[in-house]
mmCIF file of C-alpha atoms in Angstrom:
data_model
loop_
_atom_site.group_PDB
_atom_site.id
_atom_site.type_symbol
_atom_site.label_atom_id
_atom_site.label_comp_id
_atom_site.label_asym_id
_atom_site.label_seq_id
_atom_site.Cartn_x
_atom_site.Cartn_y
_atom_site.Cartn_z
ATOM 1 C CA MET A 29 115.452 53.285 -121.286
ATOM 2 C CA LEU A 30 113.163 51.016 -123.367
ATOM 3 C CA ARG A 31 109.700 52.218 -124.147
ATOM 4 C CA LEU A 32 106.957 49.739 -125.091
ATOM 5 C CA VAL A 33 103.818 51.033 -126.770
ATOM 6 C CA PRO A 34 101.678 47.878 -126.904
ATOM 7 C CA ASN A 35 98.632 47.765 -129.105
ATOM 8 C CA LEU A 36 96.257 46.479 -126.440
ATOM 9 C CA PRO A 37 92.545 45.886 -126.878
ATOM 10 C CA VAL A 38 90.310 47.864 -124.578
ATOM 11 C CA ASP A 39 88.787 44.699 -123.245
ATOM 12 C CA GLY A 40 89.815 41.025 -123.275
ATOM 13 C CA ALA A 41 93.363 40.046 -122.398
ATOM 14 C CA ALA A 42 94.692 43.609 -121.950
ATOM 15 C CA PRO A 43 94.561 43.702 -118.115
ATOM 16 C CA ALA A 44 96.349 40.331 -117.836
ATOM 17 C CA LEU A 45 99.057 41.501 -120.253
ATOM 18 C CA VAL A 46 99.514 44.816 -118.419
ATOM 19 C CA GLU A 47 99.826 42.893 -115.162
ATOM 20 C CA ARG A 48 102.476 40.632 -116.663
ATOM 21 C CA LEU A 49 104.471 43.597 -117.956
ATOM 22 C CA GLU A 50 104.322 45.232 -114.540
ATOM 23 C CA GLN A 51 105.457 41.987 -112.892
ATOM 24 C CA ALA A 52 108.380 41.914 -115.336
ATOM 25 C CA GLY A 53 109.454 45.333 -114.099
ATOM 26 C CA PHE A 54 107.871 47.602 -116.676
ATOM 27 C CA GLY A 55 105.974 50.634 -115.402
ATOM 28 C CA ARG A 56 103.172 52.723 -116.812
ATOM 29 C CA VAL A 57 103.717 56.339 -117.850
ATOM 30 C CA PRO A 58 100.646 58.081 -116.481
ATOM 31 C CA SER A 59 101.322 61.312 -118.396
ATOM 32 C CA LEU A 60 100.873 59.554 -121.777
ATOM 33 C CA PRO A 61 97.463 58.692 -123.180
ATOM 34 C CA PRO A 62 96.735 55.038 -123.918
ATOM 35 C CA TYR A 63 97.687 53.831 -127.384
ATOM 36 C CA ARG A 64 94.750 53.203 -129.700
ATOM 37 C CA THR A 65 94.505 51.605 -133.101
ATOM 38 C CA PHE A 66 91.517 51.799 -135.425
ATOM 39 C CA ARG A 67 91.028 48.893 -137.778
ATOM 40 C CA VAL A 68 89.219 48.538 -141.067
ATOM 41 C CA ASP A 69 88.462 45.075 -142.426
ATOM 42 C CA ALA A 70 90.168 45.101 -145.801
ATOM 43 C CA HIS A 71 88.982 41.688 -146.981
ATOM 44 C CA ASP A 72 86.199 43.294 -148.979
ATOM 45 C CA ASN A 73 86.510 45.149 -152.271
ATOM 46 C CA GLU A 74 86.781 48.958 -152.302
ATOM 47 C CA GLU A 75 83.033 49.498 -152.681
ATOM 48 C CA GLY A 76 82.329 47.206 -149.733
ATOM 49 C CA ILE A 77 84.852 48.992 -147.549
ATOM 50 C CA ARG A 78 83.427 52.411 -148.486
ATOM 51 C CA ALA A 79 79.856 51.225 -147.814
ATOM 52 C CA ARG A 80 80.817 50.459 -144.191
ATOM 53 C CA LEU A 81 82.194 53.953 -143.598
ATOM 54 C CA ARG A 82 80.062 56.734 -142.167
ATOM 55 C CA LYS A 83 78.342 58.853 -144.778
ATOM 56 C CA SER A 84 80.222 61.986 -143.686
ATOM 57 C CA PHE A 85 83.579 60.139 -143.930
ATOM 58 C CA ARG A 86 82.685 58.863 -147.438
ATOM 59 C CA ARG A 87 81.857 62.415 -148.444
ATOM 60 C CA ASP A 88 85.163 63.744 -147.076
ATOM 61 C CA LEU A 89 87.018 60.878 -148.776
ATOM 62 C CA LYS A 90 85.439 61.640 -152.135
ATOM 63 C CA LYS A 91 86.218 65.344 -151.734
ATOM 64 C CA ALA A 92 89.848 64.527 -150.943
ATOM 65 C CA GLU A 93 90.109 62.293 -153.986
ATOM 66 C CA GLU A 94 88.731 65.046 -156.206
ATOM 67 C CA THR A 95 91.363 67.547 -154.976
ATOM 68 C CA GLY A 96 94.137 65.473 -156.494
ATOM 69 C CA ILE A 97 95.824 64.341 -153.284
ATOM 70 C CA ALA A 98 98.555 61.862 -154.087
ATOM 71 C CA ILE A 99 99.402 59.125 -151.613
ATOM 72 C CA GLU A 100 102.848 57.530 -151.415
ATOM 73 C CA HIS A 101 104.310 54.813 -149.207
ATOM 74 C CA SER A 102 107.935 55.230 -148.236
ATOM 75 C CA HIS A 103 110.665 53.850 -145.962
ATOM 76 C CA SER A 104 113.017 56.691 -146.855
ATOM 77 C CA PRO A 105 114.869 59.135 -144.602
ATOM 78 C CA ALA A 106 113.034 61.892 -146.542
ATOM 79 C CA ALA A 107 109.746 60.556 -145.197
ATOM 80 C CA CYS A 108 111.153 60.747 -141.686
ATOM 81 C CA ARG A 109 112.003 64.407 -142.243
ATOM 82 C CA ILE A 110 108.484 65.051 -143.561
ATOM 83 C CA LEU A 111 107.065 63.522 -140.360
ATOM 84 C CA GLU A 112 109.298 65.745 -138.223
ATOM 85 C CA ASP A 113 108.555 68.885 -140.268
ATOM 86 C CA LEU A 114 104.758 68.468 -140.277
ATOM 87 C CA HIS A 115 104.744 67.571 -136.583
ATOM 88 C CA ARG A 116 106.726 70.774 -135.766
ATOM 89 C CA VAL A 117 104.284 72.886 -137.802
ATOM 90 C CA LEU A 118 101.297 71.348 -136.000
ATOM 91 C CA LEU A 119 102.935 71.720 -132.604
ATOM 92 C CA GLU A 120 103.609 75.406 -133.247
ATOM 93 C CA ARG A 121 100.021 75.937 -134.359
ATOM 94 C CA LYS A 122 98.087 73.693 -131.973
ATOM 95 C CA HIS A 123 100.399 73.499 -128.908
ATOM 96 C CA PHE A 124 99.418 69.870 -128.291
ATOM 97 C CA LYS A 125 101.323 67.249 -126.360
ATOM 98 C CA GLY A 126 102.040 63.898 -128.001
ATOM 99 C CA VAL A 127 104.681 61.385 -128.915
ATOM 100 C CA ASP A 128 107.873 63.024 -130.168
ATOM 101 C CA PRO A 129 108.332 61.864 -133.789
ATOM 102 C CA GLN A 130 112.074 61.686 -133.201
ATOM 103 C CA GLU A 131 111.377 58.513 -131.190
ATOM 104 C CA PHE A 132 110.543 56.955 -134.562
ATOM 105 C CA THR A 133 112.906 58.864 -136.844
ATOM 106 C CA ARG A 134 116.029 58.214 -134.714
ATOM 107 C CA THR A 135 115.416 54.449 -134.637
ATOM 108 C CA HIS A 136 114.290 54.130 -138.260
ATOM 109 C CA PRO A 137 117.806 54.174 -139.817
ATOM 110 C CA LEU A 138 118.988 51.571 -137.329
ATOM 111 C CA LEU A 139 116.421 48.993 -138.416
ATOM 112 C CA CYS A 140 117.003 46.364 -141.107
ATOM 113 C CA GLU A 141 114.961 46.896 -144.267
ATOM 114 C CA ALA A 142 112.258 44.358 -143.246
ATOM 115 C CA GLU A 143 111.661 46.184 -139.945
ATOM 116 C CA LYS A 144 111.616 49.759 -141.239
ATOM 117 C CA MET A 145 108.431 51.727 -140.738
ATOM 118 C CA THR A 146 106.330 52.522 -143.730
ATOM 119 C CA PHE A 147 105.352 56.168 -143.837
ATOM 120 C CA VAL A 148 102.209 57.135 -145.720
ATOM 121 C CA VAL A 149 102.667 60.619 -147.135
ATOM 122 C CA ALA A 150 99.791 62.629 -148.643
ATOM 123 C CA ARG A 151 100.821 65.319 -151.111
ATOM 124 C CA LEU A 152 98.818 68.110 -152.643
ATOM 125 C CA GLY A 153 100.404 69.906 -155.574
ATOM 126 C CA GLY A 154 103.641 67.985 -154.836
ATOM 127 C CA GLU A 155 103.876 69.345 -151.296
ATOM 128 C CA PRO A 156 103.430 67.064 -148.261
ATOM 129 C CA VAL A 157 100.273 67.898 -146.322
ATOM 130 C CA ALA A 158 99.941 64.833 -144.041
ATOM 131 C CA VAL A 159 101.956 61.818 -142.950
ATOM 132 C CA LEU A 160 101.181 58.680 -140.951
#
């Protein structure tokens, strides 16, 4: 089974694209929430980007920076395992329903280098605390 998770805008051409996908034989999965992406215009310098953020978010960002959180970008299998491990911990604690990270981590090794996902791992004291 092939699963598409299109990044569709809330308005605009989304209904027409959904209709075309349905005409092509794809079906919706009503039990899954719609996919959403949040964007930040990165054409500005760092100060300009920060100025557009909510005050509370800027405060939280500054606090995080002061704690010594280190950010790394990775395509490695180790980053896949971090995603799975942190997801399992959150699932045990929060009992939420969401996308199974193995959908990403199983396909990741099969992709050519140019198509591999980039994982963003946040570490505190050398230990992973978050991953995107």
